[in-house]
mmCIF file of C-alpha atoms in Angstrom:
data_model
loop_
_atom_site.group_PDB
_atom_site.id
_atom_site.type_symbol
_atom_site.label_atom_id
_atom_site.label_comp_id
_atom_site.label_asym_id
_atom_site.label_seq_id
_atom_site.Cartn_x
_atom_site.Cartn_y
_atom_site.Cartn_z
ATOM 1 C CA UNK A 1 17.164 -12.482 -31.888
ATOM 2 C CA UNK A 2 20.361 -12.920 -33.893
ATOM 3 C CA UNK A 3 22.276 -10.362 -36.062
ATOM 4 C CA UNK A 4 21.487 -12.309 -39.091
ATOM 5 C CA UNK A 5 17.833 -11.096 -38.651
ATOM 6 C CA UNK A 6 19.156 -7.620 -39.366
ATOM 7 C CA UNK A 7 21.742 -8.155 -42.018
ATOM 8 C CA UNK A 8 24.317 -10.166 -40.339
ATOM 9 C CA UNK A 9 27.044 -7.233 -40.137
ATOM 10 C CA UNK A 10 28.079 -4.857 -37.651
ATOM 11 C CA UNK A 11 28.951 -4.933 -33.821
ATOM 12 C CA UNK A 12 26.664 -5.304 -30.694
ATOM 13 C CA UNK A 13 26.657 -1.537 -30.251
ATOM 14 C CA UNK A 14 25.567 -0.950 -33.907
ATOM 15 C CA UNK A 15 22.991 -3.650 -34.040
ATOM 16 C CA UNK A 16 21.125 -3.238 -30.678
ATOM 17 C CA UNK A 17 20.036 0.373 -31.275
ATOM 18 C CA UNK A 18 18.448 -0.643 -34.739
ATOM 19 C CA UNK A 19 16.802 -3.850 -33.010
ATOM 20 C CA UNK A 20 15.692 -2.514 -29.899
ATOM 21 C CA UNK A 21 15.032 1.254 -30.670
ATOM 22 C CA UNK A 22 13.638 1.133 -33.955
ATOM 23 C CA UNK A 23 11.761 -2.138 -34.014
ATOM 24 C CA UNK A 24 11.035 -4.290 -30.754
ATOM 25 C CA UNK A 25 11.350 -2.027 -27.899
ATOM 26 C CA UNK A 26 8.821 0.452 -29.308
ATOM 27 C CA UNK A 27 6.554 -2.344 -30.296
ATOM 28 C CA UNK A 28 6.726 -3.874 -26.955
ATOM 29 C CA UNK A 29 6.048 -0.696 -25.113
ATOM 30 C CA UNK A 30 3.067 -0.144 -27.247
ATOM 31 C CA UNK A 31 1.487 -3.642 -26.410
ATOM 32 C CA UNK A 32 -1.500 -3.435 -24.037
ATOM 33 C CA UNK A 33 -0.801 -4.560 -20.639
ATOM 34 C CA UNK A 34 3.077 -4.581 -20.813
ATOM 35 C CA UNK A 35 4.403 -4.520 -17.251
ATOM 36 C CA UNK A 36 8.181 -4.626 -18.050
ATOM 37 C CA UNK A 37 10.695 -6.082 -20.485
ATOM 38 C CA UNK A 38 14.568 -6.210 -20.822
ATOM 39 C CA UNK A 39 16.972 -7.441 -23.314
ATOM 40 C CA UNK A 40 19.166 -10.265 -22.262
ATOM 41 C CA UNK A 41 22.546 -11.247 -24.048
ATOM 42 C CA UNK A 42 23.260 -14.777 -24.628
ATOM 43 C CA UNK A 43 26.288 -16.411 -22.634
ATOM 44 C CA UNK A 44 26.971 -18.801 -25.456
ATOM 45 C CA UNK A 45 26.601 -16.542 -28.219
ATOM 46 C CA UNK A 46 27.428 -12.769 -27.805
ATOM 47 C CA UNK A 47 25.723 -11.947 -30.978
ATOM 48 C CA UNK A 48 22.296 -13.411 -29.827
ATOM 49 C CA UNK A 49 19.866 -11.490 -27.645
ATOM 50 C CA UNK A 50 16.571 -12.641 -25.950
ATOM 51 C CA UNK A 51 13.656 -10.305 -25.187
ATOM 52 C CA UNK A 52 11.958 -11.126 -21.825
ATOM 53 C CA UNK A 53 8.491 -9.502 -21.345
ATOM 54 C CA UNK A 54 5.922 -9.703 -18.723
ATOM 55 C CA UNK A 55 2.150 -8.740 -19.055
ATOM 56 C CA UNK A 56 -0.829 -8.279 -17.069
ATOM 57 C CA UNK A 57 -2.951 -11.413 -17.099
ATOM 58 C CA UNK A 58 -6.331 -10.384 -18.568
ATOM 59 C CA UNK A 59 -7.677 -13.972 -18.155
ATOM 60 C CA UNK A 60 -7.184 -14.044 -14.435
ATOM 61 C CA UNK A 61 -10.586 -14.650 -12.615
ATOM 62 C CA UNK A 62 -11.213 -12.212 -9.968
ATOM 63 C CA UNK A 63 -11.451 -13.454 -6.410
ATOM 64 C CA UNK A 64 -12.946 -11.534 -3.497
ATOM 65 C CA UNK A 65 -11.064 -12.053 -0.317
ATOM 66 C CA UNK A 66 -12.385 -9.396 2.224
ATOM 67 C CA UNK A 67 -14.867 -6.654 2.733
ATOM 68 C CA UNK A 68 -15.075 -3.440 4.563
ATOM 69 C CA UNK A 69 -17.710 -0.864 5.312
ATOM 70 C CA UNK A 70 -17.531 2.722 3.991
ATOM 71 C CA UNK A 71 -19.953 5.487 5.175
ATOM 72 C CA UNK A 72 -19.011 8.933 3.531
ATOM 73 C CA UNK A 73 -19.059 11.635 6.118
ATOM 74 C CA UNK A 74 -19.290 9.324 9.221
ATOM 75 C CA UNK A 75 -16.694 6.877 9.265
ATOM 76 C CA UNK A 76 -17.591 5.062 12.502
ATOM 77 C CA UNK A 77 -21.206 4.753 11.517
ATOM 78 C CA UNK A 78 -22.191 0.989 11.819
ATOM 79 C CA UNK A 79 -18.656 0.062 12.890
ATOM 80 C CA UNK A 80 -20.056 -2.374 15.536
ATOM 81 C CA UNK A 81 -21.350 -4.298 12.727
ATOM 82 C CA UNK A 82 -18.107 -5.028 11.162
ATOM 83 C CA UNK A 83 -17.665 -8.456 12.970
ATOM 84 C CA UNK A 84 -19.519 -10.316 10.334
ATOM 85 C CA UNK A 85 -18.462 -8.337 7.153
ATOM 86 C CA UNK A 86 -16.345 -11.332 6.245
ATOM 87 C CA UNK A 87 -19.568 -13.272 5.649
ATOM 88 C CA UNK A 88 -20.280 -11.500 2.447
ATOM 89 C CA UNK A 89 -17.395 -13.028 0.708
ATOM 90 C CA UNK A 90 -17.557 -16.416 2.387
ATOM 91 C CA UNK A 91 -19.409 -18.080 -0.629
ATOM 92 C CA UNK A 92 -22.263 -18.911 1.266
ATOM 93 C CA UNK A 93 -25.294 -16.497 0.769
ATOM 94 C CA UNK A 94 -27.078 -17.961 3.722
ATOM 95 C CA UNK A 95 -24.583 -16.359 6.100
ATOM 96 C CA UNK A 96 -25.399 -12.518 6.444
ATOM 97 C CA UNK A 97 -23.948 -9.095 7.485
ATOM 98 C CA UNK A 98 -26.900 -6.942 8.883
ATOM 99 C CA UNK A 99 -27.077 -3.238 8.597
ATOM 100 C CA UNK A 100 -28.707 -0.981 11.225
ATOM 101 C CA UNK A 101 -32.461 -0.682 10.849
ATOM 102 C CA UNK A 102 -33.822 2.653 9.480
ATOM 103 C CA UNK A 103 -37.165 4.355 9.806
ATOM 104 C CA UNK A 104 -37.030 5.146 6.003
ATOM 105 C CA UNK A 105 -35.477 4.121 2.683
ATOM 106 C CA UNK A 106 -33.381 7.318 2.954
ATOM 107 C CA UNK A 107 -31.673 5.957 6.417
ATOM 108 C CA UNK A 108 -33.803 8.309 8.618
ATOM 109 C CA UNK A 109 -31.700 10.998 7.198
ATOM 110 C CA UNK A 110 -28.945 9.892 9.486
ATOM 111 C CA UNK A 111 -26.620 9.265 6.440
ATOM 112 C CA UNK A 112 -26.715 9.791 2.636
ATOM 113 C CA UNK A 113 -25.946 6.084 2.135
ATOM 114 C CA UNK A 114 -23.311 3.288 2.974
ATOM 115 C CA UNK A 115 -21.276 0.938 0.839
ATOM 116 C CA UNK A 116 -19.359 -2.537 1.035
ATOM 117 C CA UNK A 117 -15.967 -2.465 -0.602
ATOM 118 C CA UNK A 118 -14.904 -5.926 -1.639
ATOM 119 C CA UNK A 119 -11.171 -6.403 -1.917
ATOM 120 C CA UNK A 120 -9.886 -8.646 -4.669
ATOM 121 C CA UNK A 121 -7.072 -11.016 -4.233
ATOM 122 C CA UNK A 122 -5.100 -9.359 -7.118
ATOM 123 C CA UNK A 123 -6.084 -6.498 -9.361
ATOM 124 C CA UNK A 124 -8.362 -7.981 -12.223
ATOM 125 C CA UNK A 125 -11.067 -7.136 -14.544
ATOM 126 C CA UNK A 126 -14.508 -7.569 -13.453
ATOM 127 C CA UNK A 127 -17.441 -7.945 -15.859
ATOM 128 C CA UNK A 128 -20.284 -8.601 -13.422
ATOM 129 C CA UNK A 129 -21.395 -8.474 -9.786
ATOM 130 C CA UNK A 130 -23.830 -10.391 -8.132
ATOM 131 C CA UNK A 131 -25.569 -9.380 -4.757
ATOM 132 C CA UNK A 132 -27.447 -11.715 -2.600
ATOM 133 C CA UNK A 133 -29.783 -10.460 0.236
ATOM 134 C CA UNK A 134 -32.504 -11.696 2.436
ATOM 135 C CA UNK A 135 -36.116 -10.414 2.928
ATOM 136 C CA UNK A 136 -35.796 -6.908 1.190
ATOM 137 C CA UNK A 137 -37.902 -5.427 -1.581
ATOM 138 C CA UNK A 138 -37.119 -1.988 -3.265
ATOM 139 C CA UNK A 139 -34.285 0.066 -2.524
ATOM 140 C CA UNK A 140 -31.228 0.695 -4.947
ATOM 141 C CA UNK A 141 -27.735 0.381 -5.328
ATOM 142 C CA UNK A 142 -24.534 1.291 -7.489
ATOM 143 C CA UNK A 143 -21.708 -0.740 -8.360
ATOM 144 C CA UNK A 144 -18.218 1.049 -8.545
ATOM 145 C CA UNK A 145 -14.605 -0.253 -9.315
ATOM 146 C CA UNK A 146 -11.712 1.359 -7.695
ATOM 147 C CA UNK A 147 -7.878 1.010 -6.640
ATOM 148 C CA UNK A 148 -8.760 1.725 -3.158
ATOM 149 C CA UNK A 149 -11.777 1.345 -0.799
ATOM 150 C CA UNK A 150 -13.148 4.631 -1.220
ATOM 151 C CA UNK A 151 -15.403 6.451 -3.779
ATOM 152 C CA UNK A 152 -12.888 9.025 -4.424
ATOM 153 C CA UNK A 153 -11.744 8.304 -7.915
ATOM 154 C CA UNK A 154 -13.940 5.392 -8.358
ATOM 155 C CA UNK A 155 -15.415 4.198 -11.485
ATOM 156 C CA UNK A 156 -19.289 3.974 -11.758
ATOM 157 C CA UNK A 157 -19.871 0.661 -13.423
ATOM 158 C CA UNK A 158 -23.649 -0.112 -13.042
ATOM 159 C CA UNK A 159 -26.868 0.145 -10.927
ATOM 160 C CA UNK A 160 -29.180 -2.469 -9.398
ATOM 161 C CA UNK A 161 -32.013 -3.024 -7.091
ATOM 162 C CA UNK A 162 -33.000 -5.094 -4.296
ATOM 163 C CA UNK A 163 -36.369 -6.317 -5.675
ATOM 164 C CA UNK A 164 -35.098 -9.784 -6.044
ATOM 165 C CA UNK A 165 -33.201 -12.070 -3.431
ATOM 166 C CA UNK A 166 -30.311 -12.048 -5.992
ATOM 167 C CA UNK A 167 -29.377 -9.259 -8.490
ATOM 168 C CA UNK A 168 -26.578 -9.404 -10.970
ATOM 169 C CA UNK A 169 -25.265 -6.219 -12.652
ATOM 170 C CA UNK A 170 -23.133 -6.278 -15.627
ATOM 171 C CA UNK A 171 -20.539 -3.700 -15.539
ATOM 172 C CA UNK A 172 -20.162 -0.970 -18.206
ATOM 173 C CA UNK A 173 -17.372 -1.064 -20.685
ATOM 174 C CA UNK A 174 -15.568 1.822 -19.003
ATOM 175 C CA UNK A 175 -15.380 -0.207 -15.831
ATOM 176 C CA UNK A 176 -14.986 -3.600 -17.156
ATOM 177 C CA UNK A 177 -12.136 -2.884 -19.717
ATOM 178 C CA UNK A 178 -9.498 -1.935 -16.987
ATOM 179 C CA UNK A 179 -8.237 -3.824 -13.794
ATOM 180 C CA UNK A 180 -9.387 -2.892 -10.375
ATOM 181 C CA UNK A 181 -8.355 -3.740 -6.804
ATOM 182 C CA UNK A 182 -11.808 -3.080 -5.309
ATOM 183 C CA UNK A 183 -15.601 -3.677 -5.940
ATOM 184 C CA UNK A 184 -17.849 -1.249 -4.222
ATOM 185 C CA UNK A 185 -21.525 -1.983 -3.754
ATOM 186 C CA UNK A 186 -22.931 1.441 -2.473
ATOM 187 C CA UNK A 187 -26.518 1.338 -1.079
ATOM 188 C CA UNK A 188 -28.269 4.616 -2.322
ATOM 189 C CA UNK A 189 -31.627 3.598 -0.722
ATOM 190 C CA UNK A 190 -32.551 0.857 1.819
ATOM 191 C CA UNK A 191 -35.057 -1.934 0.934
ATOM 192 C CA UNK A 192 -38.049 -2.357 3.030
ATOM 193 C CA UNK A 193 -37.659 -5.593 5.031
ATOM 194 C CA UNK A 194 -40.185 -8.547 5.505
ATOM 195 C CA UNK A 195 -38.730 -8.821 9.126
ATOM 196 C CA UNK A 196 -37.492 -5.309 10.616
ATOM 197 C CA UNK A 197 -34.307 -4.836 12.363
ATOM 198 C CA UNK A 198 -34.801 -3.440 15.843
ATOM 199 C CA UNK A 199 -38.376 -2.473 15.086
ATOM 200 C CA UNK A 200 -37.210 -0.453 11.992
ATOM 201 C CA UNK A 201 -38.619 -1.483 8.590
ATOM 202 C CA UNK A 202 -35.745 -0.600 6.251
ATOM 203 C CA UNK A 203 -32.199 -1.940 6.206
ATOM 204 C CA UNK A 204 -30.115 -4.652 4.600
ATOM 205 C CA UNK A 205 -29.161 -8.389 5.443
ATOM 206 C CA UNK A 206 -26.560 -8.756 2.895
ATOM 207 C CA UNK A 207 -25.591 -12.468 2.104
ATOM 208 C CA UNK A 208 -23.030 -12.428 -0.529
ATOM 209 C CA UNK A 209 -21.102 -10.191 -3.061
ATOM 210 C CA UNK A 210 -19.617 -12.136 -5.735
ATOM 211 C CA UNK A 211 -17.483 -11.174 -8.735
ATOM 212 C CA UNK A 212 -16.819 -12.497 -12.106
#
């Protein structure tokens, strides 16, 4: 930016308020995704200024890097199953994380439900979530997006069932239009299993949670 663009007269002190305050600064602040900006004065030409800006990368592809279990009201429930949680984000649906077995779809009244919170490498916009599971039918889950591995303050993004081995949920506009650090798949009711877990007919063998 050069003074000639604003009439070519006046000192730095006179020109910059007009340039930055009345024009470019407000426009930059109003742009969606603006993280920061600053004016830089040229060392070669004291009357020339450069506006440096940084914006969120809306085109960044979300990448799942880790997963953790969440059980509202009973944080240690199924903690002994955590050793295989990484298998739900390893890119291989044939490797599974296995929940406890339950006597009913409502978890034998032991808990109200449980979730797997998938952490993204960087905050990103997510448009769909795909869940792979083995040997289950029925049951249901809710997808949330969040800035933390918790349902507190999370945005409900969509719902799905375990009727198929693979289910894709397209996120609603409220969730997909903003960046998130976590995607949470919360199991509201457990599927019935073709092969029981510890003699119990309900539970979940979760192969993969993938995001786009």
